[in-house]
Amino acid sequence: MDEVVITLGGVVKPGTARKNKTGSWKVFKPVVDHEKCILCMRCVNYCPEPCISVVDEKIEMDYDYCKGCGICGDVCPVDAIEMVYETKG
Amino acid sequence: MIMRKVVEGSIAVAHAVRTIKPDVIAAYPITPQTHIVEKISEYIANGELNAEYVRADSEFSAISILVGASATGARTFTSTSSQGLALMHEVLFNAAGMRLPIVISVANRALSAPLNIWNDQQDSISQRDSGWIQFYAEDIQEAHDLLAIAYRVSEDIEVRLPSMVCMDGFILTHAYEPVELFEESEIRDFLPDYNPEVYLTTENPLTFGALATPEYYTEFRYVQTRAMERAEKKIAESLKEFNEHFQRGETDLLPVHGPEDGDVLVVSSGSLVSTVKEVAEKLGNDGFGVKVGKMLCFRPFPADAMRKIADGVDKVIVFEKDVSPGSEGAIFSEVKGALYHSENRPEAYGFAVGLGGRDVPERVLEKLIMECIRGERKEGFHFGDVRPVREAIL
């Protein structure tokens, strides 16, 4: 079997959370309907990760780290975010 | 020059801490530990110790503060008892898993309910699997001395595990005995400064205690177990070096007192060992060969040494101040576990005594030992000093 390196106390250099793509945990994926979206930014502020930003006046989701909690869809005042069952593989 | 003074147990411990010079001390009061952190706060107020003294809002916070402080490379200390140690439970595993050499003193006290502020060892024994080294002091001198040994072993790069130095609440914390107190200069020679290779600073951020998935977690527990095995060797070495340095203290991991060819071995821990020694000596004068094994450290458990001192005895008797309802006393279980692998397995008797501060006079121990010797007791675990009980609803 391959040898694993275990550091003393598991101490590691910072930024390792970036390597662990927690987005793979999600079951439902938030999908934005840009027609409906009024750019109120509520989802941006409520996202606990934070995986939502505005790029070129459009809401953008970072699916690499979005765990699919659905809070964004819940707080959207115009129902512009739909949680879609994600199929993998 | 030896500085020998008659001091209270808690004051002796506080004095040892002062000479060891921790950088950060967190404190939350609980009987019967409070005198220790009170005295340390006095040292700091008087300018006799230069340390950060943090008054925490609970024991959970106190130990968490030390986890953070220790990660920055600070030498740390706190002290607690009973419910306070129970409240620390979760963080104890964190400290051990992060391999932080925190040292705490535990003034052993019973756990609620029913509320009881008096001595037994249930509190620290219940933290058995947390990954902490556990020392048990027989007297005040040893509670004072073991602190230096604990820091030395914990901070050793081969070990890097936290330690608790346990002393019986009230029996040792509030008693006065003549104690040879450390001089600052002599402690410097025995205990080097703590300079970890890796530590947390704002310039060099690091991640401590991050997630380990099933692919890695087993290996973390495995290296912790290996470190504990190395600790056993380091403790034995440190005891010998301490003795050479200060001309006092035990030189063995599992010290044995009494006739080498004794056919009865009595194992105990903490202040109870002194009483057991008295009884063993008396029984020796009556013609019974009784030797006493002193469980100086419960973690790591000295299984090899236990087999060695039990070699050739007919009976092993354990006296302990804890019980695991539904099983038996923890020390008894582990002593038996060790002896299972010996060639001539002796008879084994275990007794819970002195729970919740019940006094354990010599006559109680003498009676129990003699009952075992005469074959009047069944092998196995018993409550040694329990009164007849009728259970009622109200």
PDB file of N, CA, C and O in Angstrom, chain B residues 79-145:
ATOM      1  N   SER B  79      -5.900  24.365  35.476  1.00  0.00           N
ATOM      2  CA  SER B  79      -6.172  23.368  36.497  1.00  0.00           C
ATOM      3  C   SER B  79      -7.674  23.236  36.635  1.00  0.00           C
ATOM      4  O   SER B  79      -8.403  24.220  36.498  1.00  0.00           O
ATOM      5  N   THR B  80      -8.152  22.014  36.898  1.00  0.00           N
ATOM      6  CA  THR B  80      -9.596  21.831  37.048  1.00  0.00           C
ATOM      7  C   THR B  80      -9.905  20.593  37.866  1.00  0.00           C
ATOM      8  O   THR B  80      -8.999  19.903  38.353  1.00  0.00           O
ATOM      9  N   SER B  81     -11.190  20.303  37.995  1.00  0.00           N
ATOM     10  CA  SER B  81     -11.700  19.168  38.771  1.00  0.00           C
ATOM     11  C   SER B  81     -13.022  18.710  38.178  1.00  0.00           C
ATOM     12  O   SER B  81     -13.753  19.519  37.604  1.00  0.00           O
ATOM     13  N   SER B  82     -13.327  17.434  38.374  1.00  0.00           N
ATOM     14  CA  SER B  82     -14.689  16.908  38.237  1.00  0.00           C
ATOM     15  C   SER B  82     -15.488  17.445  37.055  1.00  0.00           C
ATOM     16  O   SER B  82     -15.110  17.248  35.907  1.00  0.00           O
ATOM     17  N   GLN B  83     -16.583  18.174  37.339  1.00  0.00           N
ATOM     18  CA  GLN B  83     -17.472  18.678  36.272  1.00  0.00           C
ATOM     19  C   GLN B  83     -16.690  19.560  35.308  1.00  0.00           C
ATOM     20  O   GLN B  83     -17.028  19.618  34.125  1.00  0.00           O
ATOM     21  N   GLY B  84     -15.697  20.247  35.813  1.00  0.00           N
ATOM     22  CA  GLY B  84     -14.885  21.123  34.974  1.00  0.00           C
ATOM     23  C   GLY B  84     -14.132  20.320  33.933  1.00  0.00           C
ATOM     24  O   GLY B  84     -14.084  20.677  32.752  1.00  0.00           O
ATOM     25  N   LEU B  85     -13.575  19.189  34.355  1.00  0.00           N
ATOM     26  CA  LEU B  85     -12.847  18.323  33.421  1.00  0.00           C
ATOM     27  C   LEU B  85     -13.830  17.682  32.451  1.00  0.00           C
ATOM     28  O   LEU B  85     -13.540  17.546  31.258  1.00  0.00           O
ATOM     29  N   ALA B  86     -15.015  17.327  32.975  1.00  0.00           N
ATOM     30  CA  ALA B  86     -16.048  16.741  32.104  1.00  0.00           C
ATOM     31  C   ALA B  86     -16.456  17.740  31.023  1.00  0.00           C
ATOM     32  O   ALA B  86     -16.647  17.367  29.866  1.00  0.00           O
ATOM     33  N   LEU B  87     -16.539  19.008  31.394  1.00  0.00           N
ATOM     34  CA  LEU B  87     -16.909  20.044  30.418  1.00  0.00           C
ATOM     35  C   LEU B  87     -15.803  20.240  29.379  1.00  0.00           C
ATOM     36  O   LEU B  87     -16.053  20.646  28.250  1.00  0.00           O
ATOM     37  N   MET B  88     -14.575  19.937  29.747  1.00  0.00           N
ATOM     38  CA  MET B  88     -13.446  20.055  28.812  1.00  0.00           C
ATOM     39  C   MET B  88     -13.374  18.883  27.823  1.00  0.00           C
ATOM     40  O   MET B  88     -12.611  18.942  26.848  1.00  0.00           O
ATOM     41  N   HIS B  89     -14.141  17.838  28.103  1.00  0.00           N
ATOM     42  CA  HIS B  89     -13.991  16.554  27.399  1.00  0.00           C
ATOM     43  C   HIS B  89     -13.722  16.685  25.895  1.00  0.00           C
ATOM     44  O   HIS B  89     -12.738  16.154  25.385  1.00  0.00           O
ATOM     45  N   GLU B  90     -14.600  17.415  25.209  1.00  0.00           N
ATOM     46  CA  GLU B  90     -14.498  17.533  23.755  1.00  0.00           C
ATOM     47  C   GLU B  90     -13.154  18.154  23.335  1.00  0.00           C
ATOM     48  O   GLU B  90     -12.512  17.709  22.376  1.00  0.00           O
ATOM     49  N   VAL B  91     -12.747  19.172  24.081  1.00  0.00           N
ATOM     50  CA  VAL B  91     -11.531  19.901  23.707  1.00  0.00           C
ATOM     51  C   VAL B  91     -10.273  19.083  24.046  1.00  0.00           C
ATOM     52  O   VAL B  91      -9.228  19.261  23.430  1.00  0.00           O
ATOM     53  N   LEU B  92     -10.396  18.180  25.022  1.00  0.00           N
ATOM     54  CA  LEU B  92      -9.244  17.329  25.357  1.00  0.00           C
ATOM     55  C   LEU B  92      -8.818  16.527  24.134  1.00  0.00           C
ATOM     56  O   LEU B  92      -7.634  16.396  23.838  1.00  0.00           O
ATOM     57  N   PHE B  93      -9.798  16.000  23.408  1.00  0.00           N
ATOM     58  CA  PHE B  93      -9.486  15.230  22.192  1.00  0.00           C
ATOM     59  C   PHE B  93      -8.850  16.134  21.135  1.00  0.00           C
ATOM     60  O   PHE B  93      -7.954  15.717  20.402  1.00  0.00           O
ATOM     61  N   ASN B  94      -9.331  17.380  21.047  1.00  0.00           N
ATOM     62  CA  ASN B  94      -8.750  18.321  20.086  1.00  0.00           C
ATOM     63  C   ASN B  94      -7.288  18.603  20.407  1.00  0.00           C
ATOM     64  O   ASN B  94      -6.432  18.602  19.529  1.00  0.00           O
ATOM     65  N   ALA B  95      -7.024  18.861  21.686  1.00  0.00           N
ATOM     66  CA  ALA B  95      -5.654  19.180  22.105  1.00  0.00           C
ATOM     67  C   ALA B  95      -4.717  18.018  21.777  1.00  0.00           C
ATOM     68  O   ALA B  95      -3.615  18.216  21.269  1.00  0.00           O
ATOM     69  N   ALA B  96      -5.179  16.797  22.057  1.00  0.00           N
ATOM     70  CA  ALA B  96      -4.334  15.624  21.803  1.00  0.00           C
ATOM     71  C   ALA B  96      -4.168  15.392  20.303  1.00  0.00           C
ATOM     72  O   ALA B  96      -3.071  15.111  19.832  1.00  0.00           O
ATOM     73  N   GLY B  97      -5.267  15.541  19.559  1.00  0.00           N
ATOM     74  CA  GLY B  97      -5.222  15.313  18.110  1.00  0.00           C
ATOM     75  C   GLY B  97      -4.335  16.327  17.415  1.00  0.00           C
ATOM     76  O   GLY B  97      -3.648  16.004  16.450  1.00  0.00           O
ATOM     77  N   MET B  98      -4.333  17.561  17.923  1.00  0.00           N
ATOM     78  CA  MET B  98      -3.469  18.597  17.346  1.00  0.00           C
ATOM     79  C   MET B  98      -2.051  18.504  17.899  1.00  0.00           C
ATOM     80  O   MET B  98      -1.193  19.308  17.543  1.00  0.00           O
ATOM     81  N   ARG B  99      -1.851  17.540  18.807  1.00  0.00           N
ATOM     82  CA  ARG B  99      -0.527  17.254  19.375  1.00  0.00           C
ATOM     83  C   ARG B  99       0.063  18.487  20.067  1.00  0.00           C
ATOM     84  O   ARG B  99       1.241  18.845  19.868  1.00  0.00           O
ATOM     85  N   LEU B 100      -0.770  19.125  20.885  1.00  0.00           N
ATOM     86  CA  LEU B 100      -0.351  20.317  21.617  1.00  0.00           C
ATOM     87  C   LEU B 100       0.046  19.937  23.044  1.00  0.00           C
ATOM     88  O   LEU B 100      -0.745  19.326  23.765  1.00  0.00           O
ATOM     89  N   PRO B 101       1.253  20.304  23.464  1.00  0.00           N
ATOM     90  CA  PRO B 101       1.754  19.833  24.762  1.00  0.00           C
ATOM     91  C   PRO B 101       1.236  20.651  25.954  1.00  0.00           C
ATOM     92  O   PRO B 101       2.011  21.147  26.771  1.00  0.00           O
ATOM     93  N   ILE B 102      -0.072  20.771  26.042  1.00  0.00           N
ATOM     94  CA  ILE B 102      -0.693  21.481  27.166  1.00  0.00           C
ATOM     95  C   ILE B 102      -0.529  20.613  28.426  1.00  0.00           C
ATOM     96  O   ILE B 102      -0.626  19.394  28.345  1.00  0.00           O
ATOM     97  N   VAL B 103      -0.271  21.244  29.545  1.00  0.00           N
ATOM     98  CA  VAL B 103      -0.224  20.499  30.813  1.00  0.00           C
ATOM     99  C   VAL B 103      -1.255  21.100  31.756  1.00  0.00           C
ATOM    100  O   VAL B 103      -1.336  22.319  31.899  1.00  0.00           O
ATOM    101  N   ILE B 104      -2.070  20.246  32.355  1.00  0.00           N
ATOM    102  CA  ILE B 104      -3.029  20.737  33.342  1.00  0.00           C
ATOM    103  C   ILE B 104      -2.881  19.918  34.622  1.00  0.00           C
ATOM    104  O   ILE B 104      -2.392  18.785  34.594  1.00  0.00           O
ATOM    105  N   SER B 105      -3.263  20.518  35.737  1.00  0.00           N
ATOM    106  CA  SER B 105      -3.343  19.705  36.948  1.00  0.00           C
ATOM    107  C   SER B 105      -4.809  19.452  37.227  1.00  0.00           C
ATOM    108  O   SER B 105      -5.661  20.310  37.006  1.00  0.00           O
ATOM    109  N   VAL B 106      -5.091  18.241  37.660  1.00  0.00           N
ATOM    110  CA  VAL B 106      -6.465  17.858  37.975  1.00  0.00           C
ATOM    111  C   VAL B 106      -6.528  17.551  39.471  1.00  0.00           C
ATOM    112  O   VAL B 106      -5.779  16.710  39.959  1.00  0.00           O
ATOM    113  N   ALA B 107      -7.395  18.270  40.165  1.00  0.00           N
ATOM    114  CA  ALA B 107      -7.647  17.960  41.573  1.00  0.00           C
ATOM    115  C   ALA B 107      -8.813  16.977  41.570  1.00  0.00           C
ATOM    116  O   ALA B 107      -9.961  17.373  41.390  1.00  0.00           O
ATOM    117  N   ASN B 108      -8.495  15.692  41.719  1.00  0.00           N
ATOM    118  CA  ASN B 108      -9.502  14.648  41.504  1.00  0.00           C
ATOM    119  C   ASN B 108     -10.698  14.769  42.441  1.00  0.00           C
ATOM    120  O   ASN B 108     -10.544  14.895  43.651  1.00  0.00           O
ATOM    121  N   ARG B 109     -11.878  14.709  41.836  1.00  0.00           N
ATOM    122  CA  ARG B 109     -13.133  14.850  42.577  1.00  0.00           C
ATOM    123  C   ARG B 109     -14.221  14.025  41.896  1.00  0.00           C
ATOM    124  O   ARG B 109     -14.187  13.834  40.683  1.00  0.00           O
ATOM    125  N   ALA B 110     -15.192  13.584  42.678  1.00  0.00           N
ATOM    126  CA  ALA B 110     -16.299  12.766  42.157  1.00  0.00           C
ATOM    127  C   ALA B 110     -17.137  13.555  41.159  1.00  0.00           C
ATOM    128  O   ALA B 110     -17.127  14.782  41.158  1.00  0.00           O
ATOM    129  N   LEU B 111     -17.865  12.822  40.315  1.00  0.00           N
ATOM    130  CA  LEU B 111     -18.763  13.448  39.344  1.00  0.00           C
ATOM    131  C   LEU B 111     -20.213  13.360  39.821  1.00  0.00           C
ATOM    132  O   LEU B 111     -20.624  12.376  40.423  1.00  0.00           O
ATOM    133  N   SER B 112     -20.998  14.390  39.474  1.00  0.00           N
ATOM    134  CA  SER B 112     -22.434  14.412  39.770  1.00  0.00           C
ATOM    135  C   SER B 112     -23.161  13.509  38.788  1.00  0.00           C
ATOM    136  O   SER B 112     -22.654  13.276  37.700  1.00  0.00           O
ATOM    137  N   ALA B 113     -24.438  13.139  39.076  1.00  0.00           N
ATOM    138  CA  ALA B 113     -25.167  13.283  40.303  1.00  0.00           C
ATOM    139  C   ALA B 113     -25.022  12.024  41.151  1.00  0.00           C
ATOM    140  O   ALA B 113     -24.758  10.990  40.577  1.00  0.00           O
ATOM    141  N   PRO B 114     -25.248  12.088  42.453  1.00  0.00           N
ATOM    142  CA  PRO B 114     -25.548  13.271  43.247  1.00  0.00           C
ATOM    143  C   PRO B 114     -24.324  14.170  43.398  1.00  0.00           C
ATOM    144  O   PRO B 114     -23.194  13.694  43.370  1.00  0.00           O
ATOM    145  N   LEU B 115     -24.601  15.453  43.551  1.00  0.00           N
ATOM    146  CA  LEU B 115     -23.524  16.427  43.695  1.00  0.00           C
ATOM    147  C   LEU B 115     -22.596  16.021  44.832  1.00  0.00           C
ATOM    148  O   LEU B 115     -23.046  15.675  45.914  1.00  0.00           O
ATOM    149  N   ASN B 116     -21.313  16.043  44.558  1.00  0.00           N
ATOM    150  CA  ASN B 116     -20.334  15.639  45.570  1.00  0.00           C
ATOM    151  C   ASN B 116     -19.034  16.361  45.242  1.00  0.00           C
ATOM    152  O   ASN B 116     -18.557  16.298  44.115  1.00  0.00           O
ATOM    153  N   ILE B 117     -18.498  17.083  46.203  1.00  0.00           N
ATOM    154  CA  ILE B 117     -17.286  17.860  45.922  1.00  0.00           C
ATOM    155  C   ILE B 117     -16.021  17.136  46.370  1.00  0.00           C
ATOM    156  O   ILE B 117     -14.927  17.640  46.215  1.00  0.00           O
ATOM    157  N   TRP B 118     -16.196  15.911  46.933  1.00  0.00           N
ATOM    158  CA  TRP B 118     -15.059  15.258  47.564  1.00  0.00           C
ATOM    159  C   TRP B 118     -14.299  14.347  46.590  1.00  0.00           C
ATOM    160  O   TRP B 118     -14.701  14.169  45.449  1.00  0.00           O
ATOM    161  N   ASN B 119     -13.262  13.749  47.097  1.00  0.00           N
ATOM    162  CA  ASN B 119     -12.322  13.051  46.221  1.00  0.00           C
ATOM    163  C   ASN B 119     -12.754  11.657  45.774  1.00  0.00           C
ATOM    164  O   ASN B 119     -13.215  10.850  46.568  1.00  0.00           O
ATOM    165  N   ASP B 120     -12.667  11.385  44.495  1.00  0.00           N
ATOM    166  CA  ASP B 120     -12.357  10.067  43.942  1.00  0.00           C
ATOM    167  C   ASP B 120     -11.681  10.337  42.605  1.00  0.00           C
ATOM    168  O   ASP B 120     -11.340  11.502  42.327  1.00  0.00           O
ATOM    169  N   GLN B 121     -11.452   9.320  41.788  1.00  0.00           N
ATOM    170  CA  GLN B 121     -10.687   9.570  40.554  1.00  0.00           C
ATOM    171  C   GLN B 121     -11.517   9.360  39.295  1.00  0.00           C
ATOM    172  O   GLN B 121     -10.981   9.218  38.200  1.00  0.00           O
ATOM    173  N   GLN B 122     -12.848   9.367  39.476  1.00  0.00           N
ATOM    174  CA  GLN B 122     -13.729   9.115  38.333  1.00  0.00           C
ATOM    175  C   GLN B 122     -13.548  10.156  37.224  1.00  0.00           C
ATOM    176  O   GLN B 122     -13.640   9.836  36.044  1.00  0.00           O
ATOM    177  N   ASP B 123     -13.269  11.412  37.617  1.00  0.00           N
ATOM    178  CA  ASP B 123     -13.186  12.486  36.620  1.00  0.00           C
ATOM    179  C   ASP B 123     -12.070  12.259  35.603  1.00  0.00           C
ATOM    180  O   ASP B 123     -12.307  12.269  34.392  1.00  0.00           O
ATOM    181  N   SER B 124     -10.867  11.994  36.068  1.00  0.00           N
ATOM    182  CA  SER B 124      -9.764  11.823  35.116  1.00  0.00           C
ATOM    183  C   SER B 124      -9.773  10.437  34.468  1.00  0.00           C
ATOM    184  O   SER B 124      -9.456  10.304  33.284  1.00  0.00           O
ATOM    185  N   ILE B 125     -10.165   9.420  35.246  1.00  0.00           N
ATOM    186  CA  ILE B 125     -10.227   8.067  34.660  1.00  0.00           C
ATOM    187  C   ILE B 125     -11.197   8.070  33.470  1.00  0.00           C
ATOM    188  O   ILE B 125     -10.963   7.417  32.456  1.00  0.00           O
ATOM    189  N   SER B 126     -12.275   8.854  33.591  1.00  0.00           N
ATOM    190  CA  SER B 126     -13.271   8.924  32.510  1.00  0.00           C
ATOM    191  C   SER B 126     -12.706   9.585  31.248  1.00  0.00           C
ATOM    192  O   SER B 126     -13.331   9.524  30.196  1.00  0.00           O
ATOM    193  N   GLN B 127     -11.557  10.247  31.347  1.00  0.00           N
ATOM    194  CA  GLN B 127     -10.930  10.888  30.169  1.00  0.00           C
ATOM    195  C   GLN B 127      -9.842   9.994  29.561  1.00  0.00           C
ATOM    196  O   GLN B 127      -8.993  10.457  28.801  1.00  0.00           O
ATOM    197  N   ARG B 128      -9.929   8.724  29.895  1.00  0.00           N
ATOM    198  CA  ARG B 128      -8.937   7.734  29.496  1.00  0.00           C
ATOM    199  C   ARG B 128      -8.578   7.759  28.009  1.00  0.00           C
ATOM    200  O   ARG B 128      -7.404   7.692  27.649  1.00  0.00           O
ATOM    201  N   ASP B 129      -9.570   7.840  27.133  1.00  0.00           N
ATOM    202  CA  ASP B 129      -9.321   7.670  25.697  1.00  0.00           C
ATOM    203  C   ASP B 129      -9.059   8.982  24.964  1.00  0.00           C
ATOM    204  O   ASP B 129      -9.037   9.017  23.740  1.00  0.00           O
ATOM    205  N   SER B 130      -8.890  10.075  25.714  1.00  0.00           N
ATOM    206  CA  SER B 130      -8.767  11.393  25.079  1.00  0.00           C
ATOM    207  C   SER B 130      -7.403  11.618  24.436  1.00  0.00           C
ATOM    208  O   SER B 130      -7.209  12.601  23.743  1.00  0.00           O
ATOM    209  N   GLY B 131      -6.447  10.735  24.690  1.00  0.00           N
ATOM    210  CA  GLY B 131      -5.117  10.914  24.109  1.00  0.00           C
ATOM    211  C   GLY B 131      -4.187  11.717  24.996  1.00  0.00           C
ATOM    212  O   GLY B 131      -3.115  12.139  24.556  1.00  0.00           O
ATOM    213  N   TRP B 132      -4.594  11.956  26.249  1.00  0.00           N
ATOM    214  CA  TRP B 132      -3.748  12.671  27.204  1.00  0.00           C
ATOM    215  C   TRP B 132      -2.940  11.694  28.048  1.00  0.00           C
ATOM    216  O   TRP B 132      -3.445  10.646  28.458  1.00  0.00           O
ATOM    217  N   ILE B 133      -1.726  12.082  28.339  1.00  0.00           N
ATOM    218  CA  ILE B 133      -0.917  11.355  29.309  1.00  0.00           C
ATOM    219  C   ILE B 133      -1.517  11.646  30.680  1.00  0.00           C
ATOM    220  O   ILE B 133      -1.926  12.773  30.950  1.00  0.00           O
ATOM    221  N   GLN B 134      -1.619  10.624  31.523  1.00  0.00           N
ATOM    222  CA  GLN B 134      -2.187  10.838  32.861  1.00  0.00           C
ATOM    223  C   GLN B 134      -1.217  10.365  33.942  1.00  0.00           C
ATOM    224  O   GLN B 134      -0.865   9.191  33.988  1.00  0.00           O
ATOM    225  N   PHE B 135      -0.816  11.310  34.794  1.00  0.00           N
ATOM    226  CA  PHE B 135       0.013  10.979  35.958  1.00  0.00           C
ATOM    227  C   PHE B 135      -0.852  11.042  37.220  1.00  0.00           C
ATOM    228  O   PHE B 135      -1.740  11.891  37.308  1.00  0.00           O
ATOM    229  N   TYR B 136      -0.559  10.192  38.184  1.00  0.00           N
ATOM    230  CA  TYR B 136      -1.261  10.219  39.475  1.00  0.00           C
ATOM    231  C   TYR B 136      -0.249  10.366  40.608  1.00  0.00           C
ATOM    232  O   TYR B 136       0.629   9.528  40.766  1.00  0.00           O
ATOM    233  N   ALA B 137      -0.386  11.453  41.356  1.00  0.00           N
ATOM    234  CA  ALA B 137       0.578  11.753  42.417  1.00  0.00           C
ATOM    235  C   ALA B 137       0.175  11.076  43.724  1.00  0.00           C
ATOM    236  O   ALA B 137      -0.997  11.084  44.098  1.00  0.00           O
ATOM    237  N   GLU B 138       1.185  10.515  44.384  1.00  0.00           N
ATOM    238  CA  GLU B 138       0.928   9.858  45.671  1.00  0.00           C
ATOM    239  C   GLU B 138       0.877  10.869  46.814  1.00  0.00           C
ATOM    240  O   GLU B 138       0.124  10.716  47.770  1.00  0.00           O
ATOM    241  N   ASP B 139       1.726  11.878  46.730  1.00  0.00           N
ATOM    242  CA  ASP B 139       1.763  12.885  47.799  1.00  0.00           C
ATOM    243  C   ASP B 139       1.999  14.270  47.182  1.00  0.00           C
ATOM    244  O   ASP B 139       2.107  14.405  45.956  1.00  0.00           O
ATOM    245  N   ILE B 140       2.082  15.266  48.030  1.00  0.00           N
ATOM    246  CA  ILE B 140       2.194  16.648  47.539  1.00  0.00           C
ATOM    247  C   ILE B 140       3.518  16.861  46.813  1.00  0.00           C
ATOM    248  O   ILE B 140       3.574  17.498  45.767  1.00  0.00           O
ATOM    249  N   GLN B 141       4.588  16.291  47.377  1.00  0.00           N
ATOM    250  CA  GLN B 141       5.893  16.410  46.728  1.00  0.00           C
ATOM    251  C   GLN B 141       5.820  15.921  45.283  1.00  0.00           C
ATOM    252  O   GLN B 141       6.329  16.551  44.362  1.00  0.00           O
ATOM    253  N   GLU B 142       5.154  14.778  45.120  1.00  0.00           N
ATOM    254  CA  GLU B 142       5.085  14.185  43.790  1.00  0.00           C
ATOM    255  C   GLU B 142       4.204  15.010  42.851  1.00  0.00           C
ATOM    256  O   GLU B 142       4.518  15.149  41.662  1.00  0.00           O
ATOM    257  N   ALA B 143       3.107  15.579  43.383  1.00  0.00           N
ATOM    258  CA  ALA B 143       2.234  16.434  42.561  1.00  0.00           C
ATOM    259  C   ALA B 143       3.033  17.624  42.036  1.00  0.00           C
ATOM    260  O   ALA B 143       2.876  18.052  40.887  1.00  0.00           O
ATOM    261  N   HIS B 144       3.907  18.157  42.893  1.00  0.00           N
ATOM    262  CA  HIS B 144       4.789  19.271  42.553  1.00  0.00           C
ATOM    263  C   HIS B 144       5.829  18.827  41.522  1.00  0.00           C
ATOM    264  O   HIS B 144       5.998  19.448  40.473  1.00  0.00           O
ATOM    265  N   ASP B 145       6.476  17.702  41.774  1.00  0.00           N
ATOM    266  CA  ASP B 145       7.568  17.227  40.914  1.00  0.00           C
ATOM    267  C   ASP B 145       7.077  16.761  39.539  1.00  0.00           C
ATOM    268  O   ASP B 145       7.726  16.999  38.523  1.00  0.00           O
TER     269      ASP B 145
END
